[in-house]
XYZ file of C-alpha atoms in Angstrom:
698
model
C 5.215 -1.265 -22.810
C 5.058 -3.980 -20.164
C 4.726 -2.506 -16.688
C 7.712 -2.610 -14.364
C 7.251 -5.038 -11.431
C 9.612 -2.895 -9.393
C 6.745 -0.412 -9.070
C 5.967 -2.174 -5.786
C 9.031 -1.494 -3.634
C 10.537 -4.362 -1.698
C 10.312 -3.956 2.081
C 13.410 -2.729 3.853
C 15.629 -5.364 5.449
C 14.386 -5.589 9.060
C 16.901 -4.512 11.691
C 14.833 -4.712 14.857
C 17.269 -5.516 17.655
C 17.359 -2.756 20.279
C 20.848 -1.369 20.952
C 22.989 -2.821 23.718
C 23.056 -0.674 26.881
C 26.304 1.175 27.399
C 26.867 -0.555 30.736
C 27.296 -4.068 29.261
C 30.019 -5.789 31.282
C 32.375 -8.585 30.366
C 30.530 -11.815 29.486
C 33.489 -12.647 27.240
C 33.353 -16.313 28.211
C 29.638 -16.513 27.382
C 30.150 -14.811 24.009
C 32.862 -17.309 23.128
C 30.669 -20.180 24.306
C 27.796 -19.013 22.114
C 30.154 -18.950 19.129
C 31.319 -22.471 19.968
C 27.856 -23.928 20.516
C 26.350 -22.479 17.357
C 29.436 -23.100 15.245
C 29.169 -26.812 15.942
C 25.817 -26.900 14.083
C 26.802 -26.806 10.422
C 23.619 -28.315 8.986
C 20.093 -27.037 9.464
C 18.806 -24.046 11.405
C 20.508 -23.122 14.658
C 18.578 -22.547 17.883
C 20.409 -21.223 20.947
C 18.654 -20.988 24.327
C 20.013 -18.559 26.936
C 18.401 -19.273 30.302
C 18.804 -17.877 33.775
C 17.077 -16.015 36.610
C 15.224 -12.746 36.063
C 17.522 -9.739 35.920
C 20.665 -11.742 35.086
C 21.125 -10.068 31.686
C 19.927 -12.718 29.215
C 18.425 -10.236 26.761
C 21.408 -7.901 26.898
C 23.806 -10.780 26.204
C 21.698 -12.010 23.293
C 21.508 -8.529 21.759
C 25.251 -7.979 22.208
C 26.098 -11.280 20.534
C 23.676 -10.904 17.623
C 24.550 -7.288 16.889
C 28.197 -8.276 16.804
C 27.371 -10.742 14.015
C 25.058 -8.511 11.969
C 27.018 -9.036 8.759
C 26.234 -12.752 8.908
C 22.523 -12.008 8.518
C 22.038 -9.847 5.422
C 18.323 -10.740 5.218
C 17.536 -9.244 8.597
C 17.636 -9.427 12.378
C 14.192 -9.681 13.962
C 12.948 -9.304 17.515
C 9.825 -10.574 19.283
C 8.980 -10.207 22.970
C 7.052 -13.341 23.989
C 6.133 -11.750 27.346
C 6.345 -15.084 29.152
C 5.947 -13.459 32.571
C 3.770 -10.483 31.596
C 1.108 -9.826 34.229
C -1.678 -10.049 31.628
C -0.425 -13.348 30.220
C 2.081 -14.293 27.516
C 1.887 -12.929 23.992
C -0.455 -14.740 21.626
C 1.335 -16.689 18.894
C -0.930 -15.186 16.223
C 0.029 -11.631 17.187
C 3.714 -12.516 17.162
C 3.492 -14.259 13.781
C 1.597 -11.309 12.331
C 4.332 -8.907 13.462
C 7.064 -11.150 12.054
C 5.258 -11.492 8.721
C 4.784 -7.739 8.486
C 8.530 -7.379 8.963
C 8.900 -8.944 5.516
C 6.213 -6.804 3.916
C 3.191 -9.092 4.288
C 0.211 -6.895 5.082
C -2.773 -9.267 4.844
C -2.350 -11.951 7.481
C -4.405 -15.198 7.485
C -6.938 -15.609 10.281
C -5.975 -19.106 11.455
C -2.833 -19.811 13.488
C -1.797 -22.844 11.415
C -2.082 -20.767 8.223
C -0.026 -17.984 9.795
C 2.672 -20.450 10.855
C 2.691 -22.057 7.401
C 3.049 -18.659 5.744
C 5.884 -17.749 8.137
C 7.732 -20.961 7.285
C 7.146 -20.309 3.586
C 8.355 -16.717 3.795
C 11.555 -17.767 5.572
C 12.135 -21.018 3.666
C 14.061 -19.588 0.721
C 17.462 -19.867 2.418
C 16.935 -16.574 4.187
C 19.925 -15.718 6.356
C 18.101 -14.158 9.272
C 18.601 -13.944 13.009
C 15.548 -14.023 15.249
C 15.594 -13.137 18.942
C 12.619 -14.627 20.807
C 12.821 -12.828 24.131
C 11.199 -13.772 27.442
C 9.834 -17.152 26.354
C 7.682 -19.157 28.704
C 7.798 -22.615 27.123
C 8.990 -24.602 24.130
C 5.386 -24.822 22.915
C 5.238 -21.022 22.721
C 8.431 -20.930 20.660
C 7.810 -23.700 18.110
C 5.283 -21.916 15.831
C 7.713 -18.995 15.538
C 10.733 -20.954 14.323
C 11.804 -19.901 10.799
C 11.713 -22.317 7.888
C 15.184 -21.483 6.603
C 18.110 -23.822 7.184
C 20.304 -20.709 7.255
C 18.380 -19.041 10.101
C 19.632 -18.495 13.640
C 17.097 -18.299 16.460
C 18.092 -17.167 19.946
C 15.618 -17.804 22.762
C 15.877 -16.201 26.195
C 13.923 -17.614 29.118
C 13.895 -17.978 32.872
C 13.203 -21.657 32.203
C 15.742 -24.100 30.778
C 13.547 -24.895 27.738
C 14.902 -28.441 27.409
C 11.897 -29.301 25.233
C 13.591 -27.445 22.377
C 16.251 -30.148 22.370
C 13.934 -32.007 19.990
C 14.559 -29.194 17.491
C 18.329 -29.492 17.964
C 18.708 -26.501 20.267
C 21.929 -25.777 22.153
C 21.768 -24.413 25.690
C 23.677 -21.742 27.619
C 22.664 -21.286 31.278
C 23.666 -17.752 32.324
C 25.060 -17.191 35.791
C 25.183 -14.006 37.839
C 28.124 -11.609 37.540
C 31.214 -12.224 39.584
C 31.884 -9.738 42.368
C 34.621 -7.924 40.408
C 32.359 -7.496 37.365
C 29.479 -6.325 39.561
C 31.715 -3.654 41.100
C 32.898 -2.625 37.610
C 29.273 -2.294 36.465
C 28.497 -0.208 39.544
C 31.461 2.057 38.843
C 30.136 2.743 35.339
C 26.853 3.871 36.845
C 28.163 6.009 39.731
C 31.683 6.916 38.576
C 35.026 5.225 39.122
C 36.289 7.953 41.499
C 33.369 7.426 43.832
C 33.966 3.663 43.946
C 37.695 4.218 44.618
C 36.827 6.502 47.545
C 34.525 3.897 49.115
C 35.722 0.489 47.929
C 34.227 -1.426 50.881
C 30.824 0.210 50.444
C 30.907 -0.481 46.696
C 31.774 -4.113 47.414
C 28.910 -4.340 49.923
C 26.492 -2.898 47.356
C 27.621 -5.397 44.711
C 27.177 -8.282 47.132
C 23.753 -7.022 48.215
C 22.734 -7.026 44.541
C 23.731 -10.719 44.335
C 25.514 -10.262 41.007
C 22.275 -9.503 39.139
C 22.970 -6.761 36.561
C 19.418 -5.400 36.823
C 19.760 -4.921 40.576
C 23.190 -3.313 40.194
C 21.895 -0.915 37.521
C 18.848 0.125 39.562
C 20.944 0.638 42.697
C 23.612 2.456 40.697
C 21.057 4.777 39.102
C 19.697 5.604 42.552
C 23.213 6.383 43.823
C 24.059 8.427 40.713
C 21.012 10.615 41.359
C 22.525 11.540 44.775
C 26.197 12.206 44.080
C 26.852 13.648 47.563
C 25.381 10.750 49.491
C 27.976 8.222 50.679
C 27.736 4.798 49.086
C 27.839 3.318 52.565
C 24.372 4.757 53.256
C 22.930 2.973 50.236
C 24.833 -0.216 51.026
C 23.204 -0.317 54.481
C 19.782 0.399 52.964
C 20.181 -2.421 50.462
C 21.208 -4.864 53.147
C 18.087 -4.094 55.217
C 15.573 -3.538 52.392
C 12.888 -6.168 52.437
C 12.076 -5.739 56.132
C 9.175 -3.387 55.403
C 5.527 -3.957 54.510
C 6.317 -5.061 50.949
C 8.547 -7.903 52.053
C 5.944 -10.526 51.145
C 5.766 -9.148 47.607
C 9.087 -10.465 46.453
C 9.499 -9.965 42.714
C 10.026 -13.295 40.997
C 11.821 -14.594 44.086
C 14.825 -12.335 43.462
C 15.222 -10.539 46.744
C 18.313 -8.678 45.537
C 16.398 -7.054 42.699
C 13.494 -6.379 45.004
C 15.763 -4.709 47.524
C 17.276 -2.426 44.883
C 13.843 -1.560 43.515
C 12.398 -0.877 46.942
C 15.220 1.451 47.852
C 15.112 3.228 44.491
C 11.335 3.647 44.674
C 11.441 4.923 48.260
C 13.438 7.952 47.157
C 11.414 8.843 44.061
C 9.645 12.184 44.047
C 5.882 11.715 44.510
C 5.028 12.566 40.883
C 7.565 9.987 39.650
C 6.311 7.368 42.102
C 2.756 7.854 40.821
C 3.912 7.569 37.204
C 5.937 4.431 37.973
C 2.905 2.761 39.540
C 0.389 3.793 36.915
C 2.503 2.964 33.887
C 2.562 -0.622 35.143
C -1.224 -0.783 34.696
C -0.956 -0.535 30.910
C -2.184 -3.689 29.132
C 0.485 -3.280 26.451
C 4.163 -4.287 26.683
C 5.511 -1.241 24.803
C 3.999 2.212 25.092
C 4.378 5.680 23.588
C 4.201 9.106 25.292
C 0.500 9.698 24.419
C -0.448 6.391 26.053
C 1.715 7.224 29.070
C 0.073 10.658 29.298
C -3.350 9.002 29.296
C -2.662 6.553 32.112
C -0.834 9.164 34.196
C -3.435 11.872 33.568
C -0.866 14.516 32.564
C -0.080 16.615 29.500
C 2.550 15.975 26.772
C 5.314 18.130 28.251
C 4.883 16.674 31.733
C 4.854 13.080 30.496
C 8.065 13.589 28.523
C 9.812 14.739 31.703
C 8.429 11.809 33.690
C 9.570 9.259 31.122
C 13.034 10.786 30.857
C 13.503 10.695 34.629
C 12.275 7.118 34.956
C 14.696 6.052 32.217
C 17.481 7.865 34.027
C 16.550 5.988 37.211
C 16.807 2.717 35.242
C 13.144 1.992 35.939
C 12.144 2.156 32.251
C 13.906 1.191 29.035
C 13.940 3.630 26.126
C 13.517 1.616 22.896
C 13.914 4.574 20.545
C 11.395 5.872 18.001
C 8.911 3.684 16.177
C 10.125 3.320 12.565
C 6.648 4.096 11.157
C 5.139 6.703 13.478
C 8.390 8.214 14.873
C 6.793 8.145 18.349
C 9.174 7.331 21.201
C 8.722 3.855 22.720
C 9.295 2.627 26.274
C 8.880 -0.581 28.235
C 9.377 -2.089 31.681
C 11.529 -5.039 32.520
C 8.958 -7.611 33.611
C 10.319 -7.592 37.181
C 9.941 -3.830 37.392
C 6.401 -3.973 36.028
C 5.454 -6.614 38.617
C 7.016 -4.521 41.388
C 5.203 -1.379 40.254
C 1.856 -3.195 40.037
C 2.286 -4.500 43.578
C 2.906 -0.968 44.774
C -0.128 0.298 42.858
C -2.324 -2.290 44.562
C -0.865 -1.344 47.958
C -0.916 2.437 47.693
C -3.827 3.408 45.423
C -7.562 2.949 45.639
C -9.381 0.641 43.256
C -11.331 3.664 41.970
C -8.142 5.570 41.083
C -6.695 2.545 39.285
C -9.950 2.041 37.368
C -9.935 5.684 36.271
C -6.348 5.382 35.071
C -7.097 2.302 32.956
C -10.301 3.879 31.631
C -8.286 6.898 30.438
C -6.153 4.468 28.425
C -9.249 2.858 26.894
C -10.757 6.252 26.098
C -7.531 7.457 24.481
C -7.389 4.458 22.159
C -11.108 4.721 21.361
C -10.801 8.440 20.632
C -7.659 8.082 18.505
C -9.060 5.123 16.542
C -12.290 7.060 15.978
C -10.327 10.059 14.690
C -8.507 7.716 12.302
C -11.841 6.216 11.235
C -13.195 9.690 10.448
C -10.162 10.423 8.258
C -9.922 7.070 6.485
C -13.520 5.785 6.239
C -15.769 8.787 6.885
C -18.890 7.065 5.518
C -18.510 4.408 8.225
C -18.196 6.920 11.072
C -21.856 7.095 12.071
C -22.304 5.452 15.478
C -22.130 7.061 18.901
C -19.063 7.231 21.132
C -19.143 7.275 24.935
C -16.163 8.533 26.940
C -15.871 8.300 30.712
C -12.901 10.704 30.694
C -11.759 13.560 28.469
C -9.489 11.925 25.870
C -6.251 13.557 24.782
C -5.717 14.439 21.079
C -4.572 11.680 18.697
C -0.890 11.483 17.699
C -1.530 12.164 13.973
C -2.990 14.936 11.820
C -3.836 13.429 8.428
C -5.009 10.219 6.777
C -1.526 8.773 6.030
C -0.461 9.428 9.616
C -3.669 7.845 10.899
C -3.064 4.685 8.868
C 0.559 4.467 10.039
C -0.583 4.786 13.652
C -3.285 2.134 13.242
C -0.804 -0.226 11.608
C 1.808 0.259 14.337
C -0.711 0.021 17.190
C -3.098 -2.681 15.935
C -1.975 -5.328 18.467
C -2.124 -2.768 21.276
C -5.611 -1.661 20.218
C -6.715 -5.280 20.444
C -5.131 -5.638 23.888
C -7.013 -2.531 25.052
C -10.268 -3.930 23.637
C -9.732 -7.156 25.606
C -9.046 -5.118 28.752
C -12.294 -3.195 28.292
C -14.138 -6.507 27.845
C -12.609 -7.931 31.036
C -13.740 -4.837 32.953
C -17.221 -5.079 31.388
C -17.090 -1.631 29.799
C -19.490 -2.919 27.153
C -20.051 0.279 25.164
C -16.305 0.927 24.913
C -15.757 -2.615 23.594
C -18.159 -2.516 20.660
C -17.339 1.103 19.877
C -13.611 0.306 19.715
C -14.324 -2.699 17.489
C -16.344 -0.364 15.252
C -13.540 2.209 15.189
C -11.122 -0.487 13.992
C -12.910 -0.677 10.629
C -10.096 1.113 8.702
C -7.641 -1.455 10.090
C -9.884 -4.274 8.871
C -10.594 -2.711 5.493
C -7.118 -1.437 4.607
C -4.801 -3.875 6.393
C -6.905 -7.081 6.511
C -5.638 -8.621 9.796
C -8.326 -11.290 9.742
C -7.582 -12.752 13.162
C -7.971 -9.321 14.771
C -10.988 -8.520 12.583
C -12.936 -11.598 13.641
C -11.965 -11.566 17.328
C -12.732 -7.842 17.673
C -16.204 -8.241 16.196
C -17.029 -11.439 18.078
C -16.099 -9.661 21.304
C -17.828 -6.490 20.157
C -21.039 -8.326 19.281
C -21.242 -9.886 22.737
C -20.612 -6.468 24.317
C -23.195 -4.684 22.133
C -25.811 -7.250 23.156
C -24.952 -6.769 26.827
C -25.095 -3.001 26.258
C -28.483 -3.382 24.556
C -27.491 -1.112 21.663
C -29.328 -2.170 18.487
C -27.187 -0.018 16.184
C -24.044 -1.480 17.701
C -25.377 -5.029 17.325
C -26.238 -4.408 13.657
C -22.805 -2.923 12.912
C -20.977 -5.755 14.648
C -23.004 -8.326 12.675
C -22.426 -6.760 9.254
C -18.777 -5.733 9.763
C -17.952 -9.029 11.479
C -19.834 -10.987 8.825
C -17.644 -9.345 6.204
C -14.530 -10.621 7.968
C -15.924 -14.146 8.247
C -16.869 -14.073 4.567
C -13.433 -12.908 3.498
C -11.730 -15.857 5.200
C -14.087 -18.352 3.578
C -16.337 -19.043 6.569
C -19.398 -18.528 4.371
C -22.035 -20.301 6.467
C -21.074 -18.347 9.599
C -20.999 -15.109 7.619
C -24.445 -15.773 6.162
C -25.776 -16.447 9.673
C -24.432 -13.092 10.911
C -25.915 -11.204 7.954
C -29.291 -12.944 8.387
C -29.331 -11.926 12.055
C -28.637 -8.342 10.994
C -31.388 -8.560 8.372
C -33.930 -9.916 10.859
C -33.074 -7.190 13.387
C -33.378 -4.444 10.749
C -36.756 -5.718 9.602
C -37.972 -5.871 13.201
C -36.959 -2.224 13.585
C -38.729 -1.280 10.359
C -41.924 -3.006 11.467
C -41.731 -1.203 14.813
C -41.040 2.229 13.279
C -43.337 2.300 10.231
C -46.482 3.204 12.241
C -44.574 6.263 13.537
C -42.923 7.169 10.229
C -43.772 10.852 10.433
C -42.192 11.228 13.862
C -39.052 9.087 13.390
C -37.859 9.629 9.809
C -34.150 9.386 10.688
C -34.558 6.188 12.678
C -36.624 4.572 9.919
C -34.097 5.545 7.249
C -31.294 4.094 9.404
C -33.207 0.826 9.792
C -33.814 0.588 6.042
C -30.167 1.321 5.408
C -29.216 -1.465 7.816
C -31.588 -3.811 5.982
C -29.910 -2.972 2.665
C -26.464 -3.468 4.191
C -27.422 -6.951 5.411
C -28.880 -7.860 2.006
C -25.713 -6.649 0.278
C -23.600 -8.667 2.716
C -25.612 -11.795 1.978
C -25.123 -11.169 -1.737
C -21.364 -10.827 -1.305
C -21.240 -13.995 0.781
C -23.068 -16.052 -1.835
C -20.934 -14.485 -4.602
C -17.704 -15.599 -2.951
C -19.170 -19.025 -2.223
C -19.914 -19.419 -5.941
C -23.706 -19.354 -5.525
C -24.266 -16.761 -8.248
C -28.058 -16.941 -8.610
C -28.554 -16.398 -4.874
C -26.028 -13.578 -4.935
C -27.801 -11.828 -7.820
C -31.168 -12.059 -6.047
C -29.824 -10.506 -2.827
C -27.995 -7.761 -4.727
C -31.186 -6.780 -6.583
C -33.055 -6.529 -3.266
C -30.249 -4.444 -1.789
C -30.190 -2.155 -4.831
C -33.938 -1.537 -4.568
C -33.670 -0.630 -0.871
C -30.681 1.650 -1.383
C -32.344 3.501 -4.249
C -35.540 3.928 -2.189
C -33.672 5.758 0.582
C -31.452 7.738 -1.789
C -28.198 6.085 -0.727
C -26.302 6.687 -3.962
C -22.894 5.419 -2.913
C -24.408 2.222 -1.490
C -26.434 1.699 -4.668
C -23.263 2.166 -6.731
C -21.444 -0.455 -4.684
C -24.306 -2.899 -5.206
C -24.247 -2.214 -8.968
C -20.514 -2.895 -8.918
C -21.207 -6.235 -7.226
C -23.918 -7.056 -9.772
C -21.397 -6.391 -12.536
C -18.824 -8.625 -10.864
C -21.429 -11.387 -10.433
C -22.439 -11.150 -14.095
C -18.778 -11.461 -15.124
C -18.376 -14.527 -12.925
C -21.432 -16.040 -14.658
C -19.913 -15.361 -18.093
C -22.387 -12.587 -19.001
C -20.253 -9.517 -19.825
C -23.075 -7.786 -21.739
C -25.149 -7.796 -18.551
C -22.172 -6.534 -16.519
C -21.265 -3.458 -18.595
C -24.264 -1.171 -17.829
C -24.002 -1.923 -14.094
C -20.292 -1.106 -14.094
C -20.590 2.054 -16.212
C -23.235 3.461 -13.845
C -21.283 2.354 -10.754
C -18.125 4.054 -12.014
C -19.892 7.360 -12.683
C -21.739 7.411 -9.350
C -18.674 6.462 -7.291
C -16.639 9.230 -8.893
C -19.479 11.654 -8.139
C -19.430 10.412 -4.511
C -15.647 11.059 -4.302
C -14.845 7.359 -3.801
C -11.820 6.869 -6.090
C -10.892 3.461 -4.672
C -14.220 1.798 -5.463
C -14.474 3.733 -8.731
C -11.165 2.125 -9.733
C -12.622 -1.290 -8.891
C -15.564 -0.592 -11.206
C -13.161 0.478 -13.961
C -11.103 -2.703 -13.568
C -14.190 -4.907 -13.868
C -15.319 -2.822 -16.830
C -12.006 -3.425 -18.589
C -12.340 -7.142 -17.988
C -15.926 -7.063 -19.251
C -14.809 -5.483 -22.537
C -12.133 -8.162 -22.946
C -14.728 -10.919 -22.509
C -17.430 -9.175 -24.492
C -15.577 -8.867 -27.775
C -12.086 -10.171 -28.515
C -11.498 -7.273 -30.909
C -11.840 -4.727 -28.089
C -8.608 -5.722 -26.372
C -7.083 -2.255 -26.880
C -10.044 -0.642 -25.101
C -10.009 -3.324 -22.429
C -6.276 -2.996 -21.767
C -6.523 0.797 -21.722
C -9.148 0.733 -19.006
C -7.243 -1.839 -16.990
C -4.051 0.228 -17.202
C -5.963 3.302 -16.062
C -7.396 1.314 -13.141
C -3.892 0.104 -12.273
C -2.628 3.690 -12.146
C -5.521 4.647 -9.864
C -4.784 1.751 -7.510
C -1.121 2.743 -7.424
C -2.143 6.246 -6.347
C -4.443 4.733 -3.718
C -1.680 2.416 -2.456
C -3.805 -0.724 -2.912
C -1.229 -3.417 -3.640
C -3.752 -6.257 -3.707
C -5.878 -4.622 -6.385
C -2.769 -3.821 -8.394
C -2.171 -7.568 -8.423
C -5.746 -8.263 -9.491
C -5.618 -5.796 -12.389
C -2.295 -7.180 -13.599
C -3.786 -10.660 -13.459
C -6.747 -9.430 -15.559
C -4.287 -8.025 -18.104
C -2.556 -11.410 -18.154
C -5.854 -13.205 -18.662
C -6.642 -11.022 -21.648
C -3.224 -11.657 -23.189
C -3.534 -15.413 -22.608
C -6.975 -15.451 -24.239
C -5.477 -13.727 -27.302
C -2.715 -16.332 -27.451
C 0.068 -13.899 -26.478
C 1.618 -16.224 -23.893
C 4.867 -14.299 -23.439
C 2.980 -11.112 -22.587
C 0.612 -13.072 -20.349
C 3.566 -14.494 -18.426
C 5.010 -11.009 -17.926
C 1.720 -9.720 -16.515
C 1.274 -12.777 -14.274
C 4.787 -12.382 -12.865
C 4.115 -8.725 -12.131
C 0.833 -9.701 -10.499
C 2.615 -12.335 -8.423
C 5.068 -9.683 -7.182
C 2.086 -7.663 -5.878
C 0.267 -10.642 -4.363
C 3.312 -12.047 -2.575
C 3.295 -9.637 0.401
C -0.482 -9.332 0.782
C -2.241 -12.581 -0.131
C -0.780 -16.046 0.320
C -3.914 -17.607 -1.199
C -3.611 -15.529 -4.392
C 0.146 -16.124 -4.488
C -0.344 -19.891 -4.452
C -3.126 -19.770 -7.023
C -1.213 -17.576 -9.471
C 2.019 -19.537 -8.993
C 0.140 -22.658 -10.039
C -1.296 -20.819 -13.041
C 2.180 -19.771 -14.131
C 3.469 -23.319 -13.809
C 0.727 -24.579 -16.131
C 1.145 -21.793 -18.692
C 2.453 -23.362 -21.955
């Protein structure tokens, strides 16, 4: 029977908007105005820009309005924080596009920004009724690559700037003003209790005025008052009116003295352990963080960090975003004003050495956790040293599936940590973290991250003077370059790795009896570089060169007894022979590769060998189609167990090719359509190619 394309489940409809805080006040006029402005645009996509000063409630208003219209967007509501005023710089468009694409089930993201943007427009072009909230934008240029391609889409942009440049895209604009005094008092009463406000109406009014109608300032001041129910509001009102006369007065946060005053007064009364946590959490190079990351930067255990986070949320100094949908870890973030305030305090009150140690703990946690994931997911790759300046805390997962979920959820944060380590010139940590990201590269194929991590890692390994690290960066990075079609660059990286390995061999051979492990490692590195050159030439269509390099690699791998590596090279020789139209030459390579990979407990690559073997039988003898299809179906089942969607698509395409060659066009079409369903979320290049093939099928 024809296989069911529903075997690959469709991704869940994304519902990413955080909930509206319970203290949302009024804004009825603004909600009506948003309805009016967007309702006037009946043709084409709608873009609404909500602008206003920091702390005025732009994000809360946008969330309230969009969540109230959820039924109008059955294809999803998406959220992206553009981090326009983040201390470490705004979010990179490529990272944002990758997250948006993954929201619709696309796992393999192109390396180039223009390809990512084109794929995003393609994914959203099919009249998708989606709402997209682009929060904290810095400029129109930052927003444009993220705009959906659907005429039925609604995009809401929040920014401190007016974003008039988006008028070219037909945007409508809503400047958001501060709360009126009555609404500010009402918001305060929700935080401290209506009875308390009724007992001290003048003090409550003075507090609201001191907060200048900014909801963020009112909430911070209200949280501080709520934590001291017996303290008169008049005391806090006086403190707010005089805050800003102390040593931090020059460090006004975003120019909003009302917010700064509320923050200063709230911070002044924090317990010392909370004040330390508030300062150190602001050092994190990531916009959203989980309890293990918070524990690392604060230097405390899991139970203590949970209490700290809860109390900072209660003080309205952190926002609780709820659990991550994949890892179930709790997530928190700062408002950008609060992060800036906390960083200023950290610079004022802590030594540079203490701040460095805190950031290094964060780097070491991510390196340790990624390394633990590497050991679970790609144990044969886990061979290089790791250097920790601090004692890392345990990773937040216990098995391979949990490790992959964590890597997937944290990939952008891992890259941000790698960049931080590079900026601080912690060279060993940089290349070691790039090395530990190999399961992300291999399983998830984020090519932009793959290439940047290894380019940065290569520079760091050279500065660190670590020859093993340099070799690994060259071969792993060369693989990424090869996979995105940058064949000449990839070949250059592999040749550098080959030259370095041969230099090591020449240096070590005279001392062979004393350094057997080092010499074996150098010969293994030589074989890896030769294999990489073979793969590069194979993908570039230079089959004779590929075959020559693969034969050299096979000889080296057999000489050192590296059976799994030799099996992988035999698999590649079989694939190259198939590409050259020589199935008889391919079969013995593939049969041996399959047997050896099974013996090495490598079911994924053994399934690849079986798939190529099935295709070889189909090409070898047209009467063997039953045998060929049987092996391809078995390979498909193995890839389904392994969760490899891309290879499921490849095997289904091979089944379609066999049916087309036999003249069974209806069956071929069925297989191609099933293959297309697998390719769609993971490979835009394969999707386009197979779509064209289907269009030309008679």
